[in-house]
């Protein structure tokens, strides 16, 4: 069974089709990259999978269950954005714990602490629990954002150009770390980039996008 199944998805804004009858499958534990220029529909598809956009037509299934109209917080999906967007009033541990302490599925305090420690170990930030966002480098902030997304143990992790704001040396280091984290978590990763080198370095498979197709 595919982790993600996108079937005939169209997203129209007036006469403009951001997505034009897109179908694709993402296998369990696969690292799939959506590659293409700005404005070709990559991020729109990511947001459809996440549930932030309800498509004009077509369907999205996760683990064989149709989630086309299911809200984002009810999907086993999490997302890492281009910029880390950490909460400045919380330390690193508080940022990673945030999603575990909200909603109907919030965890007890001991379980939250265990998940936070596990997620920070995954991104190799043990010992950074009490640091604030302004005390971190750009690469460390993105690691915290990744840990926050992984702490809820999503079946699918969506990554929207998460390395594009980093300098080249840190980007190359983070690519190695992303591949390691992908192997260790067993989640399916869907990654958006316009950088062909990055796509080839990271991916099990690449879907090339042009003009919404």
PDB file of C-alpha atoms in Angstrom:
ATOM      1  CA  UNK A   1       0.000   0.000   0.000  1.00  0.00           C
ATOM      2  CA  UNK A   2       1.264   3.492  -0.836  1.00  0.00           C
ATOM      3  CA  UNK A   3       1.911   5.929   1.990  1.00  0.00           C
ATOM      4  CA  UNK A   4       0.408   8.661  -0.227  1.00  0.00           C
ATOM      5  CA  UNK A   5      -1.843   8.334  -3.244  1.00  0.00           C
ATOM      6  CA  UNK A   6      -2.708  11.473  -5.221  1.00  0.00           C
ATOM      7  CA  UNK A   7      -5.280  10.893  -7.944  1.00  0.00           C
ATOM      8  CA  UNK A   8      -6.333  13.411 -10.584  1.00  0.00           C
ATOM      9  CA  UNK A   9      -5.737  16.428  -8.377  1.00  0.00           C
ATOM     10  CA  UNK A  10      -6.504  19.804  -9.943  1.00  0.00           C
ATOM     11  CA  UNK A  11      -6.223  23.103  -8.123  1.00  0.00           C
ATOM     12  CA  UNK A  12      -7.656  26.052 -10.029  1.00  0.00           C
ATOM     13  CA  UNK A  13      -7.545  29.741  -9.199  1.00  0.00           C
ATOM     14  CA  UNK A  14      -9.928  31.260 -11.722  1.00  0.00           C
ATOM     15  CA  UNK A  15      -8.548  30.382 -15.146  1.00  0.00           C
ATOM     16  CA  UNK A  16      -5.132  29.424 -13.744  1.00  0.00           C
ATOM     17  CA  UNK A  17      -4.468  25.766 -12.910  1.00  0.00           C
ATOM     18  CA  UNK A  18      -1.782  25.569 -10.252  1.00  0.00           C
ATOM     19  CA  UNK A  19      -2.180  21.775 -10.482  1.00  0.00           C
ATOM     20  CA  UNK A  20      -3.519  20.133 -13.614  1.00  0.00           C
ATOM     21  CA  UNK A  21      -4.783  16.557 -13.153  1.00  0.00           C
ATOM     22  CA  UNK A  22      -1.782  15.408 -11.075  1.00  0.00           C
ATOM     23  CA  UNK A  23      -1.521  11.763 -10.021  1.00  0.00           C
ATOM     24  CA  UNK A  24       1.364  10.160  -8.145  1.00  0.00           C
ATOM     25  CA  UNK A  25       2.103   7.496  -5.556  1.00  0.00           C
ATOM     26  CA  UNK A  26       4.602   7.758  -2.727  1.00  0.00           C
ATOM     27  CA  UNK A  27       5.752   4.402  -1.411  1.00  0.00           C
ATOM     28  CA  UNK A  28       6.079   3.559   2.267  1.00  0.00           C
ATOM     29  CA  UNK A  29       9.442   4.864   3.623  1.00  0.00           C
ATOM     30  CA  UNK A  30      10.267   6.555   0.296  1.00  0.00           C
ATOM     31  CA  UNK A  31      12.119   9.871  -0.082  1.00  0.00           C
ATOM     32  CA  UNK A  32      10.356  11.536  -3.029  1.00  0.00           C
ATOM     33  CA  UNK A  33      11.378  14.976  -4.284  1.00  0.00           C
ATOM     34  CA  UNK A  34       9.183  17.349  -6.273  1.00  0.00           C
ATOM     35  CA  UNK A  35      11.558  19.230  -8.575  1.00  0.00           C
ATOM     36  CA  UNK A  36      10.796  22.222 -10.755  1.00  0.00           C
ATOM     37  CA  UNK A  37      10.975  26.018 -11.119  1.00  0.00           C
ATOM     38  CA  UNK A  38       9.108  28.501  -8.931  1.00  0.00           C
ATOM     39  CA  UNK A  39       5.381  28.606  -9.624  1.00  0.00           C
ATOM     40  CA  UNK A  40       5.136  25.133 -11.185  1.00  0.00           C
ATOM     41  CA  UNK A  41       2.824  23.675  -8.520  1.00  0.00           C
ATOM     42  CA  UNK A  42       5.243  21.870  -6.164  1.00  0.00           C
ATOM     43  CA  UNK A  43       4.310  23.690  -2.974  1.00  0.00           C
ATOM     44  CA  UNK A  44       0.625  23.694  -3.899  1.00  0.00           C
ATOM     45  CA  UNK A  45       0.704  19.888  -4.080  1.00  0.00           C
ATOM     46  CA  UNK A  46       2.520  19.733  -0.743  1.00  0.00           C
ATOM     47  CA  UNK A  47      -0.218  21.881   0.832  1.00  0.00           C
ATOM     48  CA  UNK A  48      -2.929  19.702  -0.698  1.00  0.00           C
ATOM     49  CA  UNK A  49      -1.310  16.612   0.848  1.00  0.00           C
ATOM     50  CA  UNK A  50      -1.008  18.426   4.190  1.00  0.00           C
ATOM     51  CA  UNK A  51      -4.651  19.469   4.077  1.00  0.00           C
ATOM     52  CA  UNK A  52      -4.077  23.227   3.984  1.00  0.00           C
ATOM     53  CA  UNK A  53      -5.759  23.366   0.559  1.00  0.00           C
ATOM     54  CA  UNK A  54      -8.808  21.388  -0.520  1.00  0.00           C
ATOM     55  CA  UNK A  55      -8.317  20.600  -4.226  1.00  0.00           C
ATOM     56  CA  UNK A  56     -10.773  21.720  -6.898  1.00  0.00           C
ATOM     57  CA  UNK A  57     -10.895  18.115  -8.148  1.00  0.00           C
ATOM     58  CA  UNK A  58      -9.281  14.774  -7.384  1.00  0.00           C
ATOM     59  CA  UNK A  59      -8.446  12.941  -4.168  1.00  0.00           C
ATOM     60  CA  UNK A  60      -5.653  12.324  -1.659  1.00  0.00           C
ATOM     61  CA  UNK A  61      -5.304   9.095   0.319  1.00  0.00           C
ATOM     62  CA  UNK A  62      -2.900   8.306   3.167  1.00  0.00           C
ATOM     63  CA  UNK A  63      -2.275   4.627   3.880  1.00  0.00           C
ATOM     64  CA  UNK A  64      -5.283   3.828   1.694  1.00  0.00           C
ATOM     65  CA  UNK A  65      -7.671   6.151   3.592  1.00  0.00           C
ATOM     66  CA  UNK A  66      -9.228   9.038   1.673  1.00  0.00           C
ATOM     67  CA  UNK A  67      -8.300  12.265   3.511  1.00  0.00           C
ATOM     68  CA  UNK A  68      -9.273  14.785   0.833  1.00  0.00           C
ATOM     69  CA  UNK A  69     -11.664  16.605   3.180  1.00  0.00           C
ATOM     70  CA  UNK A  70      -9.911  15.718   6.476  1.00  0.00           C
ATOM     71  CA  UNK A  71      -8.428  18.787   8.235  1.00  0.00           C
ATOM     72  CA  UNK A  72      -4.629  19.018   8.678  1.00  0.00           C
ATOM     73  CA  UNK A  73      -4.580  18.233  12.412  1.00  0.00           C
ATOM     74  CA  UNK A  74      -6.426  14.957  11.755  1.00  0.00           C
ATOM     75  CA  UNK A  75      -3.853  13.685   9.242  1.00  0.00           C
ATOM     76  CA  UNK A  76      -0.714  11.665  10.189  1.00  0.00           C
ATOM     77  CA  UNK A  77       1.341  14.337   8.421  1.00  0.00           C
ATOM     78  CA  UNK A  78       3.657  17.113   9.522  1.00  0.00           C
ATOM     79  CA  UNK A  79       5.413  19.848   7.578  1.00  0.00           C
ATOM     80  CA  UNK A  80       8.744  21.681   7.692  1.00  0.00           C
ATOM     81  CA  UNK A  81       8.750  25.080   6.034  1.00  0.00           C
ATOM     82  CA  UNK A  82      11.430  27.108   4.255  1.00  0.00           C
ATOM     83  CA  UNK A  83      12.141  29.114   7.392  1.00  0.00           C
ATOM     84  CA  UNK A  84      12.198  27.584  10.849  1.00  0.00           C
ATOM     85  CA  UNK A  85       9.523  29.903  12.401  1.00  0.00           C
ATOM     86  CA  UNK A  86      10.401  29.008  15.987  1.00  0.00           C
ATOM     87  CA  UNK A  87       8.483  30.539  18.885  1.00  0.00           C
ATOM     88  CA  UNK A  88      10.873  33.164  20.341  1.00  0.00           C
ATOM     89  CA  UNK A  89       9.311  33.002  23.835  1.00  0.00           C
ATOM     90  CA  UNK A  90       9.994  29.251  24.109  1.00  0.00           C
ATOM     91  CA  UNK A  91      13.306  27.452  24.462  1.00  0.00           C
ATOM     92  CA  UNK A  92      14.304  24.593  22.168  1.00  0.00           C
ATOM     93  CA  UNK A  93      12.560  21.955  24.295  1.00  0.00           C
ATOM     94  CA  UNK A  94       9.401  24.073  24.437  1.00  0.00           C
ATOM     95  CA  UNK A  95       9.379  24.477  20.667  1.00  0.00           C
ATOM     96  CA  UNK A  96       9.788  20.752  20.055  1.00  0.00           C
ATOM     97  CA  UNK A  97       7.138  19.916  22.674  1.00  0.00           C
ATOM     98  CA  UNK A  98       4.557  22.408  21.391  1.00  0.00           C
ATOM     99  CA  UNK A  99       2.565  20.063  19.140  1.00  0.00           C
ATOM    100  CA  UNK A 100       2.592  17.326  21.788  1.00  0.00           C
ATOM    101  CA  UNK A 101       0.856  19.512  24.370  1.00  0.00           C
ATOM    102  CA  UNK A 102      -2.010  20.797  22.202  1.00  0.00           C
ATOM    103  CA  UNK A 103      -5.321  19.316  21.065  1.00  0.00           C
ATOM    104  CA  UNK A 104      -7.225  16.182  21.941  1.00  0.00           C
ATOM    105  CA  UNK A 105      -4.185  13.934  21.479  1.00  0.00           C
ATOM    106  CA  UNK A 106      -1.874  15.827  23.840  1.00  0.00           C
ATOM    107  CA  UNK A 107       0.472  13.625  25.841  1.00  0.00           C
ATOM    108  CA  UNK A 108       1.236  13.403  29.577  1.00  0.00           C
ATOM    109  CA  UNK A 109       4.257  15.391  30.762  1.00  0.00           C
ATOM    110  CA  UNK A 110       6.556  12.375  31.097  1.00  0.00           C
ATOM    111  CA  UNK A 111       5.710  11.177  27.577  1.00  0.00           C
ATOM    112  CA  UNK A 112       6.315  14.687  26.188  1.00  0.00           C
ATOM    113  CA  UNK A 113       9.770  14.826  27.792  1.00  0.00           C
ATOM    114  CA  UNK A 114      10.601  11.412  26.326  1.00  0.00           C
ATOM    115  CA  UNK A 115       9.472  12.435  22.825  1.00  0.00           C
ATOM    116  CA  UNK A 116      11.408  15.724  23.003  1.00  0.00           C
ATOM    117  CA  UNK A 117      14.606  13.926  24.015  1.00  0.00           C
ATOM    118  CA  UNK A 118      14.096  11.367  21.234  1.00  0.00           C
ATOM    119  CA  UNK A 119      13.494  14.053  18.573  1.00  0.00           C
ATOM    120  CA  UNK A 120      16.494  16.157  19.631  1.00  0.00           C
ATOM    121  CA  UNK A 121      18.705  13.071  19.579  1.00  0.00           C
ATOM    122  CA  UNK A 122      17.516  12.359  16.020  1.00  0.00           C
ATOM    123  CA  UNK A 123      18.706  15.790  14.853  1.00  0.00           C
ATOM    124  CA  UNK A 124      21.809  15.708  17.093  1.00  0.00           C
ATOM    125  CA  UNK A 125      20.875  18.625  19.315  1.00  0.00           C
ATOM    126  CA  UNK A 126      21.173  16.960  22.719  1.00  0.00           C
ATOM    127  CA  UNK A 127      22.133  19.571  25.311  1.00  0.00           C
ATOM    128  CA  UNK A 128      20.396  22.425  23.473  1.00  0.00           C
ATOM    129  CA  UNK A 129      17.080  22.072  25.343  1.00  0.00           C
ATOM    130  CA  UNK A 130      17.280  25.409  27.201  1.00  0.00           C
ATOM    131  CA  UNK A 131      18.603  27.572  24.377  1.00  0.00           C
ATOM    132  CA  UNK A 132      16.402  30.229  22.766  1.00  0.00           C
ATOM    133  CA  UNK A 133      15.991  30.795  19.039  1.00  0.00           C
ATOM    134  CA  UNK A 134      18.291  33.855  19.044  1.00  0.00           C
ATOM    135  CA  UNK A 135      21.100  31.686  20.445  1.00  0.00           C
ATOM    136  CA  UNK A 136      20.985  29.258  17.496  1.00  0.00           C
ATOM    137  CA  UNK A 137      22.554  29.291  14.044  1.00  0.00           C
ATOM    138  CA  UNK A 138      20.353  29.020  10.952  1.00  0.00           C
ATOM    139  CA  UNK A 139      21.171  25.331  10.591  1.00  0.00           C
ATOM    140  CA  UNK A 140      20.407  24.654  14.253  1.00  0.00           C
ATOM    141  CA  UNK A 141      17.064  26.458  13.973  1.00  0.00           C
ATOM    142  CA  UNK A 142      16.118  24.268  11.025  1.00  0.00           C
ATOM    143  CA  UNK A 143      17.114  21.181  13.029  1.00  0.00           C
ATOM    144  CA  UNK A 144      14.783  22.300  15.808  1.00  0.00           C
ATOM    145  CA  UNK A 145      11.969  22.762  13.272  1.00  0.00           C
ATOM    146  CA  UNK A 146      12.678  19.256  11.975  1.00  0.00           C
ATOM    147  CA  UNK A 147      12.671  17.844  15.516  1.00  0.00           C
ATOM    148  CA  UNK A 148       9.356  19.590  16.232  1.00  0.00           C
ATOM    149  CA  UNK A 149       7.822  17.985  13.145  1.00  0.00           C
ATOM    150  CA  UNK A 150       9.246  14.547  13.967  1.00  0.00           C
ATOM    151  CA  UNK A 151       8.209  14.603  17.634  1.00  0.00           C
ATOM    152  CA  UNK A 152       4.637  13.655  16.700  1.00  0.00           C
ATOM    153  CA  UNK A 153       5.956  10.641  14.753  1.00  0.00           C
ATOM    154  CA  UNK A 154       4.164  11.424  11.497  1.00  0.00           C
ATOM    155  CA  UNK A 155       3.695   8.774   8.827  1.00  0.00           C
ATOM    156  CA  UNK A 156       4.510  11.420   6.223  1.00  0.00           C
ATOM    157  CA  UNK A 157       6.886  14.376   6.529  1.00  0.00           C
ATOM    158  CA  UNK A 158       6.519  17.206   4.014  1.00  0.00           C
ATOM    159  CA  UNK A 159       9.495  19.536   3.510  1.00  0.00           C
ATOM    160  CA  UNK A 160       9.081  22.784   1.581  1.00  0.00           C
ATOM    161  CA  UNK A 161      12.579  23.925   0.501  1.00  0.00           C
ATOM    162  CA  UNK A 162      13.830  23.682   4.113  1.00  0.00           C
ATOM    163  CA  UNK A 163      17.499  24.238   3.203  1.00  0.00           C
ATOM    164  CA  UNK A 164      17.187  27.081   0.707  1.00  0.00           C
ATOM    165  CA  UNK A 165      17.868  29.853   3.265  1.00  0.00           C
ATOM    166  CA  UNK A 166      21.102  28.228   4.504  1.00  0.00           C
ATOM    167  CA  UNK A 167      24.602  28.790   3.193  1.00  0.00           C
ATOM    168  CA  UNK A 168      26.150  26.064   1.030  1.00  0.00           C
ATOM    169  CA  UNK A 169      28.345  24.429   3.702  1.00  0.00           C
ATOM    170  CA  UNK A 170      25.438  24.043   6.129  1.00  0.00           C
ATOM    171  CA  UNK A 171      23.123  22.885   3.332  1.00  0.00           C
ATOM    172  CA  UNK A 172      25.505  20.076   2.420  1.00  0.00           C
ATOM    173  CA  UNK A 173      25.766  19.021   6.074  1.00  0.00           C
ATOM    174  CA  UNK A 174      21.980  19.122   6.463  1.00  0.00           C
ATOM    175  CA  UNK A 175      21.484  16.964   3.365  1.00  0.00           C
ATOM    176  CA  UNK A 176      23.526  14.204   4.999  1.00  0.00           C
ATOM    177  CA  UNK A 177      21.524  14.601   8.204  1.00  0.00           C
ATOM    178  CA  UNK A 178      18.177  14.508   6.389  1.00  0.00           C
ATOM    179  CA  UNK A 179      19.058  11.226   4.713  1.00  0.00           C
ATOM    180  CA  UNK A 180      20.120   9.765   8.061  1.00  0.00           C
ATOM    181  CA  UNK A 181      16.942  10.974   9.803  1.00  0.00           C
ATOM    182  CA  UNK A 182      14.839   9.564   6.969  1.00  0.00           C
ATOM    183  CA  UNK A 183      16.425   6.137   7.394  1.00  0.00           C
ATOM    184  CA  UNK A 184      16.054   6.187  11.167  1.00  0.00           C
ATOM    185  CA  UNK A 185      12.410   7.327  11.322  1.00  0.00           C
ATOM    186  CA  UNK A 186      10.950   5.149   8.575  1.00  0.00           C
ATOM    187  CA  UNK A 187       8.539   7.919   7.553  1.00  0.00           C
ATOM    188  CA  UNK A 188       7.803   8.770   3.931  1.00  0.00           C
ATOM    189  CA  UNK A 189       9.417  12.121   3.032  1.00  0.00           C
ATOM    190  CA  UNK A 190       8.092  14.424   0.298  1.00  0.00           C
ATOM    191  CA  UNK A 191      10.590  17.186  -0.402  1.00  0.00           C
ATOM    192  CA  UNK A 192      10.207  20.312  -2.546  1.00  0.00           C
ATOM    193  CA  UNK A 193      13.157  21.988  -4.270  1.00  0.00           C
ATOM    194  CA  UNK A 194      14.125  23.820  -7.454  1.00  0.00           C
ATOM    195  CA  UNK A 195      17.757  22.679  -7.049  1.00  0.00           C
ATOM    196  CA  UNK A 196      18.568  19.700  -9.284  1.00  0.00           C
ATOM    197  CA  UNK A 197      21.799  18.877  -7.430  1.00  0.00           C
ATOM    198  CA  UNK A 198      19.965  18.805  -4.114  1.00  0.00           C
ATOM    199  CA  UNK A 199      17.212  16.597  -5.551  1.00  0.00           C
ATOM    200  CA  UNK A 200      19.733  14.081  -6.909  1.00  0.00           C
ATOM    201  CA  UNK A 201      21.664  14.013  -3.628  1.00  0.00           C
ATOM    202  CA  UNK A 202      18.632  13.373  -1.431  1.00  0.00           C
ATOM    203  CA  UNK A 203      16.016  11.412  -3.303  1.00  0.00           C
ATOM    204  CA  UNK A 204      15.020   7.823  -3.885  1.00  0.00           C
ATOM    205  CA  UNK A 205      12.846   9.136  -6.727  1.00  0.00           C
ATOM    206  CA  UNK A 206      12.177  12.522  -8.357  1.00  0.00           C
ATOM    207  CA  UNK A 207       8.925  13.892  -9.791  1.00  0.00           C
ATOM    208  CA  UNK A 208       9.633  16.726 -12.242  1.00  0.00           C
ATOM    209  CA  UNK A 209       7.000  19.476 -12.325  1.00  0.00           C
ATOM    210  CA  UNK A 210       6.257  22.002 -15.043  1.00  0.00           C
ATOM    211  CA  UNK A 211       3.210  24.270 -15.269  1.00  0.00           C
ATOM    212  CA  UNK A 212       1.147  22.279 -12.795  1.00  0.00           C
ATOM    213  CA  UNK A 213       1.816  18.863 -14.351  1.00  0.00           C
TER     214      UNK A 213
END
